[in-house]
């Protein structure tokens, strides 16, 4: 459908270009800059995208058009339209729907130009050649040069709209950051970093915050001339979030006001976003505070919100992941410090000991229980038994789950995947979700005994049920 839509649009734009009287008269922005042919074509694409009842997959439309329509790489035309201010009393050049659609098209086109990949599900028949790679590099340099200057004012204009800035905040992920140095654009970099920090503090949406953190990570590339400047902003952001978390925790633990609860939950949401991209394990205080909240959350009498508990669980999981990565890299030394390894393994045992009792058999598991299951098996896979030829220090990072706990995990999998059957009255949507979750649980379990962190004798649990359920599984997937 996207290919057909692009063919229709190209034909339509060619026809309108030759006959439209408005184009012959010409039109200018308030700055005096004349509208180019690309601006007019962008308007035609916007009209089609917003008015067509049959096509709403912007990424695929962009993929079909980008090689044959220069307007989709006319970054100056797009930002001119977004930044255009109308005179008082005059209608806006772009209404809200047009603005959002233009931002979507621009961001999809920008990603395609910078990466050279088609969207998910679209398989390109073209073979990548050296000249294609050179084109991608040139496109990336050109868009970086343009957006280094224009992205800060565009973000500033739309910073009150989380939907629009949620797309725009991902633009730095496709920059060639060396251009900041070669073009002497450090002032524009500071403006961008300031607006990222402002937006990170302003909004609560988890996806938005994750995009902010990812963009910050993309700008902080080792070996570039701007790495220290970005690292300084990043450190300030991390310090602000962790300080907010530590200071709000005692008040939250004491059952403070709604404002205090909001303050704590807000800090946790930001902590998760940062943890996904940055190592926040520099101090033991953070681990201790996270485990304090975890113990409160898994107390049988706890009234703690389950989404909050899952965020804390994610932080603990990421804390362990960052530490094991740092210990294995042990940069500058022959082996990691034995005391650091001992502290890490003690934390791991503490976390596993807290999580294992959660995996109970005989009841339909909640989202939190499934999160605990996936975290547990991730932790096990990260701490496997090393090869017999491995260095001695690697054996210090081995974690072997007791047989009784392995049995508990196997029984949990057996019940959740092979025994727990939904009633016939269950809706198709709920049934599909249930099947998908069973597949995830089974895949994680198979990965665990493939990595030899769950004894292979528990593979019998899977094989025992395979012949009896494979047909029904296939039918449910279909």
mmCIF file of N, CA and C in Angstrom, residues 22-98:
data_model
loop_
_atom_site.group_PDB
_atom_site.id
_atom_site.type_symbol
_atom_site.label_atom_id
_atom_site.label_comp_id
_atom_site.label_asym_id
_atom_site.label_seq_id
_atom_site.Cartn_x
_atom_site.Cartn_y
_atom_site.Cartn_z
ATOM 1 N N UNK A 22 -0.937 29.038 -7.692
ATOM 2 C CA UNK A 22 -0.294 29.598 -6.497
ATOM 3 C C UNK A 22 1.227 29.467 -6.583
ATOM 4 N N UNK A 23 1.690 28.371 -7.159
ATOM 5 C CA UNK A 23 3.137 28.185 -7.269
ATOM 6 C C UNK A 23 3.736 29.182 -8.273
ATOM 7 N N UNK A 24 2.978 29.476 -9.294
ATOM 8 C CA UNK A 24 3.483 30.425 -10.288
ATOM 9 C C UNK A 24 3.580 31.832 -9.700
ATOM 10 N N UNK A 25 2.649 32.151 -8.789
ATOM 11 C CA UNK A 25 2.695 33.464 -8.136
ATOM 12 C C UNK A 25 3.862 33.558 -7.161
ATOM 13 N N UNK A 26 4.183 32.409 -6.536
ATOM 14 C CA UNK A 26 5.266 32.402 -5.556
ATOM 15 C C UNK A 26 4.766 32.778 -4.171
ATOM 16 N N UNK A 27 5.522 32.384 -3.158
ATOM 17 C CA UNK A 27 5.152 32.690 -1.778
ATOM 18 C C UNK A 27 6.429 32.761 -0.943
ATOM 19 N N UNK A 28 6.402 33.580 0.101
ATOM 20 C CA UNK A 28 7.598 33.754 0.916
ATOM 21 C C UNK A 28 7.291 33.533 2.405
ATOM 22 N N UNK A 29 8.321 33.095 3.128
ATOM 23 C CA UNK A 29 8.242 33.046 4.586
ATOM 24 C C UNK A 29 8.358 34.471 5.122
ATOM 25 N N UNK A 30 8.075 34.646 6.397
ATOM 26 C CA UNK A 30 8.174 35.982 7.001
ATOM 27 C C UNK A 30 9.600 36.502 6.959
ATOM 28 N N UNK A 31 10.561 35.599 6.916
ATOM 29 C CA UNK A 31 11.967 36.009 6.839
ATOM 30 C C UNK A 31 12.320 36.574 5.464
ATOM 31 N N UNK A 32 11.435 36.398 4.491
ATOM 32 C CA UNK A 32 11.693 36.853 3.135
ATOM 33 C C UNK A 32 12.162 35.749 2.212
ATOM 34 N N UNK A 33 12.431 34.591 2.774
ATOM 35 C CA UNK A 33 12.905 33.466 1.976
ATOM 36 C C UNK A 33 11.758 32.915 1.130
ATOM 37 N N UNK A 34 12.021 32.703 -0.138
ATOM 38 C CA UNK A 34 10.984 32.217 -1.052
ATOM 39 C C UNK A 34 10.750 30.722 -0.872
ATOM 40 N N UNK A 35 9.488 30.332 -1.014
ATOM 41 C CA UNK A 35 9.159 28.906 -0.928
ATOM 42 C C UNK A 35 9.790 28.159 -2.103
ATOM 43 N N UNK A 36 10.475 27.091 -1.783
ATOM 44 C CA UNK A 36 11.060 26.258 -2.830
ATOM 45 C C UNK A 36 10.040 25.219 -3.286
ATOM 46 N N UNK A 37 10.373 24.502 -4.359
ATOM 47 C CA UNK A 37 9.508 23.426 -4.841
ATOM 48 C C UNK A 37 9.342 22.356 -3.759
ATOM 49 N N UNK A 38 10.381 22.148 -2.947
ATOM 50 C CA UNK A 38 10.308 21.143 -1.874
ATOM 51 C C UNK A 38 9.255 21.513 -0.834
ATOM 52 N N UNK A 39 9.136 22.793 -0.532
ATOM 53 C CA UNK A 39 8.133 23.222 0.449
ATOM 54 C C UNK A 39 6.729 22.892 -0.046
ATOM 55 N N UNK A 40 6.469 23.219 -1.321
ATOM 56 C CA UNK A 40 5.149 22.909 -1.886
ATOM 57 C C UNK A 40 4.896 21.392 -1.864
ATOM 58 N N UNK A 41 5.903 20.598 -2.186
ATOM 59 C CA UNK A 41 5.728 19.146 -2.201
ATOM 60 C C UNK A 41 5.530 18.588 -0.801
ATOM 61 N N UNK A 42 6.186 19.192 0.184
ATOM 62 C CA UNK A 42 5.968 18.768 1.571
ATOM 63 C C UNK A 42 4.512 18.975 1.960
ATOM 64 N N UNK A 43 3.944 20.094 1.522
ATOM 65 C CA UNK A 43 2.534 20.338 1.817
ATOM 66 C C UNK A 43 1.641 19.271 1.183
ATOM 67 N N UNK A 44 1.950 18.857 -0.027
ATOM 68 C CA UNK A 44 1.150 17.806 -0.669
ATOM 69 C C UNK A 44 1.256 16.489 0.091
ATOM 70 N N UNK A 45 2.458 16.171 0.566
ATOM 71 C CA UNK A 45 2.640 14.936 1.351
ATOM 72 C C UNK A 45 1.876 15.028 2.670
ATOM 73 N N UNK A 46 1.900 16.205 3.286
ATOM 74 C CA UNK A 46 1.169 16.397 4.544
ATOM 75 C C UNK A 46 -0.331 16.246 4.331
ATOM 76 N N UNK A 47 -0.844 16.836 3.269
ATOM 77 C CA UNK A 47 -2.281 16.720 2.982
ATOM 78 C C UNK A 47 -2.674 15.258 2.810
ATOM 79 N N UNK A 48 -1.866 14.540 2.054
ATOM 80 C CA UNK A 48 -2.183 13.132 1.824
ATOM 81 C C UNK A 48 -2.133 12.341 3.126
ATOM 82 N N UNK A 49 -1.107 12.568 3.927
ATOM 83 C CA UNK A 49 -0.921 11.799 5.160
ATOM 84 C C UNK A 49 -2.004 12.077 6.190
ATOM 85 N N UNK A 50 -2.490 13.322 6.232
ATOM 86 C CA UNK A 50 -3.483 13.676 7.251
ATOM 87 C C UNK A 50 -4.917 13.441 6.797
ATOM 88 N N UNK A 51 -5.154 13.487 5.488
ATOM 89 C CA UNK A 51 -6.528 13.389 4.996
ATOM 90 C C UNK A 51 -6.891 12.008 4.484
ATOM 91 N N UNK A 52 -5.894 11.196 4.123
ATOM 92 C CA UNK A 52 -6.186 9.871 3.568
ATOM 93 C C UNK A 52 -6.702 8.931 4.645
ATOM 94 N N UNK A 53 -7.866 8.289 4.448
ATOM 95 C CA UNK A 53 -8.390 7.341 5.437
ATOM 96 C C UNK A 53 -7.770 5.958 5.313
ATOM 97 N N UNK A 54 -6.959 5.741 4.295
ATOM 98 C CA UNK A 54 -6.457 4.388 4.034
ATOM 99 C C UNK A 54 -4.985 4.219 4.341
ATOM 100 N N UNK A 55 -4.290 5.305 4.647
ATOM 101 C CA UNK A 55 -2.851 5.159 4.856
ATOM 102 C C UNK A 55 -2.414 5.942 6.092
ATOM 103 N N UNK A 56 -1.849 5.233 7.071
ATOM 104 C CA UNK A 56 -1.394 5.888 8.294
ATOM 105 C C UNK A 56 -0.026 5.397 8.745
ATOM 106 N N UNK A 57 0.671 4.648 7.894
ATOM 107 C CA UNK A 57 1.974 4.099 8.256
ATOM 108 C C UNK A 57 3.062 5.000 7.678
ATOM 109 N N UNK A 58 3.385 6.041 8.416
ATOM 110 C CA UNK A 58 4.283 7.077 7.916
ATOM 111 C C UNK A 58 5.658 6.526 7.559
ATOM 112 N N UNK A 59 6.198 5.643 8.395
ATOM 113 C CA UNK A 59 7.546 5.122 8.162
ATOM 114 C C UNK A 59 7.654 4.427 6.810
ATOM 115 N N UNK A 60 6.618 3.688 6.434
ATOM 116 C CA UNK A 60 6.661 2.949 5.171
ATOM 117 C C UNK A 60 6.449 3.871 3.973
ATOM 118 N N UNK A 61 5.639 4.899 4.150
ATOM 119 C CA UNK A 61 5.467 5.893 3.092
ATOM 120 C C UNK A 61 6.789 6.624 2.840
ATOM 121 N N UNK A 62 7.466 6.997 3.923
ATOM 122 C CA UNK A 62 8.764 7.664 3.799
ATOM 123 C C UNK A 62 9.765 6.748 3.103
ATOM 124 N N UNK A 63 9.784 5.483 3.484
ATOM 125 C CA UNK A 63 10.721 4.527 2.884
ATOM 126 C C UNK A 63 10.488 4.384 1.378
ATOM 127 N N UNK A 64 9.227 4.445 0.974
ATOM 128 C CA UNK A 64 8.903 4.306 -0.448
ATOM 129 C C UNK A 64 9.219 5.564 -1.250
ATOM 130 N N UNK A 65 9.186 6.716 -0.594
ATOM 131 C CA UNK A 65 9.350 7.987 -1.298
ATOM 132 C C UNK A 65 10.769 8.553 -1.284
ATOM 133 N N UNK A 66 11.558 8.176 -0.295
ATOM 134 C CA UNK A 66 12.761 8.946 0.010
ATOM 135 C C UNK A 66 13.792 8.949 -1.121
ATOM 136 N N UNK A 67 13.850 7.884 -1.924
ATOM 137 C CA UNK A 67 14.834 7.836 -3.001
ATOM 138 C C UNK A 67 14.394 8.585 -4.251
ATOM 139 N N UNK A 68 13.105 8.930 -4.319
ATOM 140 C CA UNK A 68 12.598 9.565 -5.536
ATOM 141 C C UNK A 68 12.008 10.952 -5.303
ATOM 142 N N UNK A 69 11.956 11.378 -4.052
ATOM 143 C CA UNK A 69 11.362 12.687 -3.736
ATOM 144 C C UNK A 69 12.347 13.500 -2.897
ATOM 145 N N UNK A 70 12.926 14.509 -3.483
ATOM 146 C CA UNK A 70 13.944 15.303 -2.793
ATOM 147 C C UNK A 70 13.394 16.044 -1.577
ATOM 148 N N UNK A 71 12.077 16.246 -1.545
ATOM 149 C CA UNK A 71 11.476 16.979 -0.429
ATOM 150 C C UNK A 71 11.708 16.289 0.903
ATOM 151 N N UNK A 72 11.866 14.948 0.893
ATOM 152 C CA UNK A 72 12.027 14.216 2.146
ATOM 153 C C UNK A 72 13.439 14.338 2.712
ATOM 154 N N UNK A 73 14.333 14.973 1.980
ATOM 155 C CA UNK A 73 15.651 15.285 2.535
ATOM 156 C C UNK A 73 15.907 16.786 2.534
ATOM 157 N N UNK A 74 14.833 17.539 2.353
ATOM 158 C CA UNK A 74 14.941 19.005 2.362
ATOM 159 C C UNK A 74 14.792 19.482 3.806
ATOM 160 N N UNK A 75 15.849 19.284 4.601
ATOM 161 C CA UNK A 75 15.766 19.575 6.036
ATOM 162 C C UNK A 75 15.491 21.052 6.286
ATOM 163 N N UNK A 76 16.072 21.933 5.456
ATOM 164 C CA UNK A 76 15.845 23.364 5.652
ATOM 165 C C UNK A 76 14.395 23.731 5.417
ATOM 166 N N UNK A 77 13.759 23.105 4.403
ATOM 167 C CA UNK A 77 12.346 23.392 4.127
ATOM 168 C C UNK A 77 11.469 22.947 5.294
ATOM 169 N N UNK A 78 11.774 21.793 5.855
ATOM 170 C CA UNK A 78 10.972 21.274 6.972
ATOM 171 C C UNK A 78 11.102 22.157 8.205
ATOM 172 N N UNK A 79 12.328 22.514 8.568
ATOM 173 C CA UNK A 79 12.493 23.331 9.771
ATOM 174 C C UNK A 79 11.999 24.762 9.550
ATOM 175 N N UNK A 80 12.083 25.269 8.328
ATOM 176 C CA UNK A 80 11.505 26.595 8.040
ATOM 177 C C UNK A 80 10.006 26.579 8.310
ATOM 178 N N UNK A 81 9.345 25.515 7.889
ATOM 179 C CA UNK A 81 7.905 25.398 8.120
ATOM 180 C C UNK A 81 7.589 25.276 9.613
ATOM 181 N N UNK A 82 8.395 24.504 10.332
ATOM 182 C CA UNK A 82 8.136 24.307 11.760
ATOM 183 C C UNK A 82 8.399 25.572 12.573
ATOM 184 N N UNK A 83 9.364 26.360 12.149
ATOM 185 C CA UNK A 83 9.733 27.555 12.916
ATOM 186 C C UNK A 83 8.996 28.819 12.461
ATOM 187 N N UNK A 84 8.240 28.712 11.379
ATOM 188 C CA UNK A 84 7.526 29.893 10.859
ATOM 189 C C UNK A 84 6.489 30.395 11.862
ATOM 190 N N UNK A 85 6.541 31.676 12.161
ATOM 191 C CA UNK A 85 5.581 32.318 13.057
ATOM 192 C C UNK A 85 4.659 33.200 12.217
ATOM 193 N N UNK A 86 3.360 33.047 12.414
ATOM 194 C CA UNK A 86 2.398 33.843 11.650
ATOM 195 C C UNK A 86 2.115 35.167 12.359
ATOM 196 N N UNK A 87 1.678 36.121 11.600
ATOM 197 C CA UNK A 87 1.330 37.419 12.173
ATOM 198 C C UNK A 87 0.085 37.297 13.041
ATOM 199 N N UNK A 88 -0.005 38.158 14.025
ATOM 200 C CA UNK A 88 -1.133 38.132 14.947
ATOM 201 C C UNK A 88 -2.449 38.317 14.182
ATOM 202 N N UNK A 89 -3.400 37.445 14.493
ATOM 203 C CA UNK A 89 -4.697 37.500 13.831
ATOM 204 C C UNK A 89 -4.776 36.689 12.559
ATOM 205 N N UNK A 90 -3.646 36.182 12.096
ATOM 206 C CA UNK A 90 -3.616 35.383 10.880
ATOM 207 C C UNK A 90 -3.633 33.898 11.244
ATOM 208 N N UNK A 91 -4.240 33.056 10.408
ATOM 209 C CA UNK A 91 -4.239 31.617 10.696
ATOM 210 C C UNK A 91 -2.827 31.036 10.610
ATOM 211 N N UNK A 92 -2.555 30.025 11.398
ATOM 212 C CA UNK A 92 -1.237 29.396 11.416
ATOM 213 C C UNK A 92 -0.961 28.710 10.084
ATOM 214 N N UNK A 93 0.287 28.722 9.700
ATOM 215 C CA UNK A 93 0.682 28.062 8.463
ATOM 216 C C UNK A 93 0.423 26.555 8.552
ATOM 217 N N UNK A 94 0.733 25.979 9.727
ATOM 218 C CA UNK A 94 0.488 24.557 9.988
ATOM 219 C C UNK A 94 -0.388 24.437 11.227
ATOM 220 N N UNK A 95 -1.468 23.678 11.128
ATOM 221 C CA UNK A 95 -2.241 23.421 12.340
ATOM 222 C C UNK A 95 -1.552 22.311 13.137
ATOM 223 N N UNK A 96 -2.133 21.963 14.281
ATOM 224 C CA UNK A 96 -1.495 21.005 15.177
ATOM 225 C C UNK A 96 -1.267 19.648 14.504
ATOM 226 N N UNK A 97 -2.246 19.189 13.750
ATOM 227 C CA UNK A 97 -2.132 17.889 13.087
ATOM 228 C C UNK A 97 -1.056 17.906 12.022
ATOM 229 N N UNK A 98 -0.979 18.997 11.268
ATOM 230 C CA UNK A 98 0.056 19.127 10.241
ATOM 231 C C UNK A 98 1.447 19.174 10.868
#
